[in-house]
CSV table of C-alpha atoms (C1' of nucleotides) in Angstrom, one decimal:
chain,number,residue,atom,x,y,z
O,950,MET,CA,3.1,-10.3,16.6
O,951,ARG,CA,0.8,-8.0,14.6
O,952,ILE,CA,2.1,-6.5,11.4
O,953,ALA,CA,0.0,-3.7,9.6
O,954,THR,CA,0.1,-1.8,6.4
O,955,TRP,CA,-1.9,1.3,5.5
O,956,ASN,CA,-1.9,3.7,2.7
O,957,VAL,CA,-3.1,6.7,4.7
O,958,ASN,CA,-3.2,9.3,1.9
O,959,SER,CA,-1.4,12.0,3.9
O,960,ILE,CA,-0.2,11.2,7.4
O,961,ARG,CA,-0.8,14.8,8.4
O,962,ALA,CA,-4.4,14.8,7.3
O,963,ARG,CA,-4.9,11.3,8.9
O,964,THR,CA,-3.2,11.9,12.2
O,965,GLU,CA,-6.3,11.4,14.3
O,966,ARG,CA,-7.6,8.3,12.4
O,967,VAL,CA,-4.2,6.6,12.4
O,968,GLY,CA,-3.9,7.3,16.2
O,969,TRP,CA,-7.3,5.9,16.9
O,970,TRP,CA,-6.5,2.9,14.7
O,971,LEU,CA,-3.2,2.2,16.5
O,972,ASP,CA,-4.9,2.4,19.9
O,973,GLU,CA,-7.7,0.1,18.8
O,974,HIS,CA,-5.6,-2.5,16.9
O,975,GLN,CA,-2.4,-2.3,18.6
O,976,PRO,CA,0.1,-3.5,15.9
O,977,ASP,CA,3.6,-4.1,16.7
O,978,VAL,CA,4.8,-2.8,13.4
O,979,ILE,CA,2.9,-0.5,11.0
O,980,ALA,CA,4.1,0.2,7.5
O,981,VAL,CA,2.6,3.5,6.1
O,982,GLN,CA,2.4,4.6,2.5
O,983,GLU,CA,1.5,7.9,0.9
O,984,THR,CA,2.7,10.0,3.8
O,985,ARG,CA,2.7,12.9,1.5
O,986,CYS,CA,5.3,14.8,3.4
O,987,THR,CA,9.1,14.8,4.1
O,988,PRO,CA,10.5,12.7,6.9
O,989,ALA,CA,10.8,15.7,9.1
O,990,GLN,CA,7.2,16.5,8.7
O,991,VAL,CA,6.0,13.1,9.9
O,992,PRO,CA,4.0,13.8,13.1
O,993,GLY,CA,6.5,12.5,15.6
O,994,ALA,CA,4.2,12.3,18.7
O,995,LEU,CA,1.7,10.1,16.8
O,996,PHE,CA,4.2,7.3,17.1
O,997,ALA,CA,6.5,8.3,20.0
O,998,ASP,CA,3.5,8.7,22.4
O,999,ARG,CA,2.6,5.1,21.8
O,1000,GLY,CA,6.0,3.7,22.2
O,1001,TYR,CA,6.9,3.3,18.4
O,1002,GLN,CA,10.3,4.2,16.8
O,1003,VAL,CA,9.6,5.5,13.2
O,1004,VAL,CA,11.8,6.0,10.1
O,1005,ALA,CA,10.4,7.7,7.0
O,1006,HIS,CA,11.4,8.2,3.3
O,1007,GLY,CA,10.1,10.7,0.7
O,1008,VAL,CA,10.5,14.0,-0.9
O,1009,GLY,CA,7.3,16.0,-0.1
O,1010,SER,CA,3.7,16.4,-1.2
O,1011,ARG,CA,3.4,13.1,-3.0
O,1012,GLY,CA,4.2,9.6,-2.2
O,1013,GLY,CA,6.4,8.8,0.8
O,1014,VAL,CA,6.6,5.9,3.2
O,1015,ALA,CA,7.2,5.3,6.9
O,1016,LEU,CA,7.9,2.3,9.1
O,1017,ALA,CA,7.0,2.3,12.8
O,1018,SER,CA,7.8,-0.4,15.3
O,1019,ARG,CA,7.6,-1.0,19.0
O,1020,VAL,CA,9.7,-4.1,18.8
O,1021,GLY,CA,13.0,-2.6,17.5
O,1022,LEU,CA,13.9,-0.8,14.4
O,1023,VAL,CA,17.6,-1.4,13.1
O,1024,ASP,CA,19.5,-2.2,10.0
O,1025,VAL,CA,17.4,0.4,8.0
O,1026,THR,CA,17.9,0.8,4.3
O,1027,LEU,CA,15.9,3.6,2.5
O,1028,GLY,CA,15.0,2.7,-1.1
O,1029,ILE,CA,16.7,0.1,-3.2
O,1030,PRO,CA,20.5,0.0,-2.9
O,1031,GLY,CA,22.2,1.1,-6.1
O,1032,ALA,CA,19.1,2.1,-7.9
O,1033,VAL,CA,19.6,4.8,-10.5
O,1034,HIS,CA,17.3,7.2,-12.3
O,1035,PRO,CA,14.5,6.8,-13.1
O,1036,LEU,CA,14.3,3.8,-10.7
O,1037,ASP,CA,15.8,5.6,-7.7
O,1038,LEU,CA,12.5,6.4,-6.2
O,1039,PRO,CA,12.0,7.0,-2.5
O,1040,VAL,CA,9.2,4.5,-2.2
O,1041,SER,CA,10.6,1.7,0.0
O,1042,ILE,CA,12.0,1.1,3.4
O,1043,SER,CA,13.7,-2.2,4.7
O,1044,ALA,CA,14.4,-2.7,8.3
O,1045,THR,CA,14.7,-5.5,11.0
O,1046,CYS,CA,12.0,-5.3,13.7
O,1047,GLY,CA,12.6,-7.7,16.4
O,1048,ASP,CA,13.1,-11.2,14.6
O,1049,LEU,CA,11.4,-10.1,11.4
O,1050,ARG,CA,12.9,-8.5,8.4
O,1051,ILE,CA,10.3,-6.0,7.2
O,1052,HIS,CA,10.0,-4.4,3.8
O,1053,THR,CA,7.5,-1.7,3.0
O,1054,ALA,CA,6.8,-0.1,-0.4
O,1055,TYR,CA,4.6,2.3,-2.3
O,1056,ALA,CA,4.9,0.9,-5.7
O,1057,PRO,CA,4.6,3.4,-8.6
O,1058,ASN,CA,1.0,3.8,-9.7
O,1059,GLY,CA,1.8,3.6,-13.4
O,1060,ARG,CA,-1.1,5.9,-14.4
O,1061,LYS,CA,-1.9,4.2,-17.9
O,1062,VAL,CA,-0.8,1.2,-19.7
O,1063,GLY,CA,1.7,1.9,-22.4
O,1064,THR,CA,3.0,5.1,-21.0
O,1065,GLU,CA,6.4,6.0,-19.7
O,1066,PRO,CA,5.2,5.9,-16.0
O,1067,HIS,CA,3.9,2.4,-16.7
O,1068,ARG,CA,7.2,1.2,-18.0
O,1069,VAL,CA,8.9,2.7,-15.0
O,1070,LYS,CA,6.3,0.7,-12.7
O,1071,LEU,CA,7.2,-2.6,-14.4
O,1072,ALA,CA,10.9,-1.9,-14.3
O,1073,TRP,CA,10.7,-0.9,-10.7
O,1074,PHE,CA,9.0,-4.2,-9.8
O,1075,ALA,CA,11.8,-6.1,-11.5
O,1076,LEU,CA,14.4,-4.2,-9.5
O,1077,PHE,CA,12.5,-4.6,-6.2
O,1078,ALA,CA,12.2,-8.3,-6.8
O,1079,ALA,CA,16.0,-8.4,-7.3
O,1080,TRP,CA,16.5,-6.4,-4.1
O,1081,MET,CA,14.2,-8.9,-2.2
O,1082,THR,CA,16.5,-11.8,-3.5
O,1083,ILE,CA,19.6,-9.9,-2.5
O,1084,ASP,CA,18.3,-9.1,1.0
O,1085,GLY,CA,17.6,-12.8,1.5
O,1086,VAL,CA,13.7,-13.2,1.6
O,1087,THR,CA,14.0,-16.9,2.0
O,1088,ASP,CA,16.9,-16.8,4.5
O,1089,ARG,CA,15.2,-15.4,7.5
O,1090,PRO,CA,11.7,-14.5,8.7
O,1091,THR,CA,10.6,-11.8,6.1
O,1092,VAL,CA,7.4,-9.7,5.6
O,1093,VAL,CA,6.8,-7.5,2.5
O,1094,ALA,CA,3.9,-5.2,3.2
O,1095,GLY,CA,2.6,-2.1,1.3
O,1096,ASP,CA,0.5,-0.6,-1.5
O,1097,LEU,CA,1.9,-2.4,-4.6
O,1098,ASN,CA,-0.7,-0.9,-6.9
O,1099,ILE,CA,-1.3,-4.2,-8.6
O,1100,ALA,CA,-4.6,-6.3,-8.3
O,1101,PRO,CA,-2.9,-9.7,-8.8
O,1102,THR,CA,-6.0,-11.8,-9.8
O,1103,ASP,CA,-9.5,-11.4,-11.1
O,1104,LEU,CA,-10.6,-12.0,-7.4
O,1105,ASP,CA,-9.0,-8.8,-6.6
O,1106,VAL,CA,-11.0,-6.5,-8.9
O,1107,TRP,CA,-14.8,-5.7,-8.6
O,1108,ASP,CA,-15.3,-6.1,-12.4
O,1109,PRO,CA,-12.4,-8.1,-14.0
O,1110,ALA,CA,-13.7,-8.1,-17.6
O,1111,ARG,CA,-14.1,-4.2,-17.4
O,1112,TYR,CA,-10.6,-3.6,-16.2
O,1113,ARG,CA,-8.7,-6.5,-17.9
O,1114,LYS,CA,-6.2,-4.5,-19.8
O,1115,ARG,CA,-6.1,-1.5,-17.7
O,1116,ASN,CA,-3.7,0.0,-15.2
O,1117,LEU,CA,-3.5,-2.0,-11.8
O,1118,THR,CA,-4.9,-5.2,-13.6
O,1119,SER,CA,-3.0,-5.7,-16.8
O,1120,ARG,CA,-1.1,-8.8,-17.7
O,1121,PRO,CA,2.4,-7.3,-17.5
O,1122,GLU,CA,1.6,-6.0,-14.1
O,1123,ARG,CA,0.2,-9.4,-12.9
O,1124,ASP,CA,3.5,-11.0,-14.3
O,1125,ALA,CA,5.4,-8.5,-12.3
O,1126,PHE,CA,3.5,-9.5,-9.1
O,1127,ALA,CA,4.0,-13.1,-9.9
O,1128,ALA,CA,7.8,-12.5,-10.4
O,1129,LEU,CA,8.0,-11.0,-7.0
O,1130,LEU,CA,6.2,-13.9,-5.4
O,1131,GLU,CA,8.8,-16.2,-7.3
O,1132,THR,CA,11.6,-14.7,-5.2
O,1133,GLY,CA,10.1,-16.9,-2.4
O,1134,LEU,CA,7.1,-15.1,-1.1
O,1135,VAL,CA,3.6,-16.1,-0.2
O,1136,ASP,CA,0.5,-13.8,-0.6
O,1137,VAL,CA,-0.7,-14.6,3.0
O,1138,VAL,CA,-3.8,-12.3,2.8
O,1139,ARG,CA,-5.1,-14.4,-0.3
O,1140,ALA,CA,-4.0,-17.7,1.3
O,1141,HIS,CA,-6.3,-17.0,4.3
O,1142,HIS,CA,-9.4,-16.0,2.3
O,1143,GLY,CA,-9.7,-18.7,-0.4
O,1144,ASP,CA,-11.4,-17.7,-3.4
O,1145,THR,CA,-13.4,-14.7,-2.1
O,1146,ARG,CA,-13.4,-11.3,-3.7
O,1147,LEU,CA,-11.2,-9.1,-1.7
O,1148,SER,CA,-10.7,-5.2,-1.8
O,1149,SER,CA,-8.4,-2.8,0.0
O,1150,TRP,CA,-8.9,0.3,-2.0
O,1151,TRP,CA,-12.2,1.9,-3.2
O,1152,ASN,CA,-12.1,5.1,-5.3
O,1153,ARG,CA,-13.3,8.2,-3.4
O,1154,ARG,CA,-15.2,9.3,-6.5
O,1155,GLY,CA,-18.9,8.4,-6.7
O,1156,ASP,CA,-20.3,5.5,-4.6
O,1157,PHE,CA,-17.5,3.0,-5.2
O,1158,TYR,CA,-17.3,2.1,-1.5
O,1159,GLU,CA,-21.0,2.0,-0.8
O,1160,SER,CA,-21.5,-0.2,-3.8
O,1161,ASP,CA,-18.3,-2.3,-3.0
O,1162,ARG,CA,-16.6,-1.6,-6.3
O,1163,GLY,CA,-13.0,-2.0,-5.1
O,1164,TRP,CA,-9.5,-3.4,-5.9
O,1165,ARG,CA,-7.0,-5.3,-3.7
O,1166,LEU,CA,-3.9,-3.2,-4.2
O,1167,ASP,CA,-2.4,-3.5,-0.6
O,1168,HIS,CA,-0.5,-6.6,0.1
O,1169,ILE,CA,1.2,-8.6,2.9
O,1170,LEU,CA,3.7,-11.3,1.7
O,1171,THR,CA,5.9,-13.4,3.8
O,1172,ASP,CA,8.5,-16.2,3.3
O,1173,PRO,CA,6.9,-19.8,3.3
O,1174,THR,CA,8.1,-20.5,6.9
O,1175,THR,CA,6.5,-17.4,8.3
O,1176,ALA,CA,3.4,-18.0,6.2
O,1177,LYS,CA,2.8,-21.2,8.3
O,1178,ARG,CA,2.9,-19.0,11.4
O,1179,VAL,CA,0.2,-16.5,10.2
O,1180,ARG,CA,-2.8,-17.1,12.3
O,1181,THR,CA,-5.1,-14.3,10.9
O,1182,ALA,CA,-5.0,-11.9,7.9
O,1183,VAL,CA,-7.3,-9.1,8.0
O,1184,ILE,CA,-8.3,-6.1,5.6
O,1185,ASP,CA,-10.2,-3.8,7.9
O,1186,ARG,CA,-12.7,-2.5,5.5
O,1187,ARG,CA,-14.7,-0.9,8.1
O,1188,GLU,CA,-12.1,1.7,8.6
O,1189,ARG,CA,-12.6,2.7,5.0
O,1190,GLY,CA,-16.1,3.7,5.7
O,1191,VAL,CA,-15.3,6.1,8.5
O,1192,ALA,CA,-15.6,9.7,7.9
O,1193,ARG,CA,-12.3,11.4,7.1
O,1194,SER,CA,-10.5,8.2,6.7
O,1195,SER,CA,-8.2,7.1,3.8
O,1196,ASP,CA,-9.3,5.8,0.6
O,1197,HIS,CA,-7.3,2.6,1.5
O,1198,ALA,CA,-8.2,0.0,4.2
O,1199,PRO,CA,-5.6,-0.9,6.7
O,1200,CYS,CA,-4.4,-4.5,6.5
O,1201,TYR,CA,-2.7,-6.7,9.2
O,1202,ILE,CA,-1.5,-10.1,10.0
O,1203,ASP,CA,-0.9,-11.9,13.3
O,1204,ILE,CA,2.1,-14.1,13.5
O,1205,ASP,CA,2.4,-16.9,16.0
O,1206,PRO,CA,5.7,-17.1,17.9
O,1207,ALA,CA,8.2,-19.5,16.3
O,1208,GLU,CA,8.3,-22.9,18.1
O,1209,ALA,CA,11.2,-23.3,20.4
O,1210,GLY,CA,14.0,-25.3,19.0
O,1211,VAL,CA,12.7,-25.0,15.3
O,1212,SER,CA,14.9,-22.9,13.2
O,1213,SER,CA,13.2,-20.7,10.6
O,1214,ALA,CA,16.3,-20.6,8.4
O,1215,ARG,CA,16.4,-23.0,5.5
L,910,DA,C1',-16.0,6.1,-22.5
L,911,DT,C1',-16.8,9.6,-18.8
L,912,DG,C1',-17.2,11.5,-14.4
L,913,DG,C1',-17.1,11.5,-9.8
L,914,DT,C1',-13.6,13.3,-4.6
L,915,DA,C1',-9.7,14.3,-1.7
L,916,DG,C1',-5.0,16.2,-0.7
L,917,DC,C1',-1.4,19.5,-1.5
L,918,DT,C1',-1.1,24.0,-2.7
L,919,DG,C1',-2.4,28.2,-3.8
L,920,DG,C1',-3.5,26.3,-10.3
L,921,DG,C1',-3.3,22.1,-11.6
L,922,DC,C1',-1.8,17.6,-10.8
L,923,DT,C1',-2.0,12.9,-9.0
L,924,DA,C1',-4.5,9.2,-7.3
DNA sequence: ATGGTAGCTGGGCTA
């Protein structure tokens, strides 16, 4: 089972690249962030022609998420149940795909430490973590995949000292990320790459990609039992270097089948 | 510390 996540920075501008990538990498489920369109504007044939069901959430030209699956797509929840302004953001989708509970999110960017958008970002993380607990992340095979807009450690920033107190890398954001993990989730991409520096996003401006000045903002987390079944975890940085592609690289994991007779419930 | 680009939108904002 292959689960992918990709911030495409406009699904309409990226239809050709996403189609190529789906054909090449054949994910069973793909979580998409920054669709930058309404659910009705998501190009349906992109997914339907390849056998995927798709559900989307978002309000228009900014943000927006989608979840596409060819192994089933049921029990869908858009956003976080019960969230109220300013935390009722259309930035997450939860659904059951085959035997996996999948959550995708495009976390608020936060813009700048100390601002109102940054406070909303931190509060949204607390609420999202609570939603993960309520939905039972440790009770069934679960994957959380998306652009969480946090570089969780110094290994996830090209120049940690330069950005230590800045948006994406600040202490409060890293605490928020750690609190999300404390609901019972494992950062399986980091777990598969040891202490190597990793990036999933490179600023389009200047030569950030060419000089490998990037940040790891896109994440795939699983419950501990599923984490043991993860065979590979890949950040497809090559795709970031292709003409007319997104500023984020696609990421995916391959999950081995559960052993017969071994329950994943704990 | 600043500037650089891309996308949506039809000027400026967000990332």
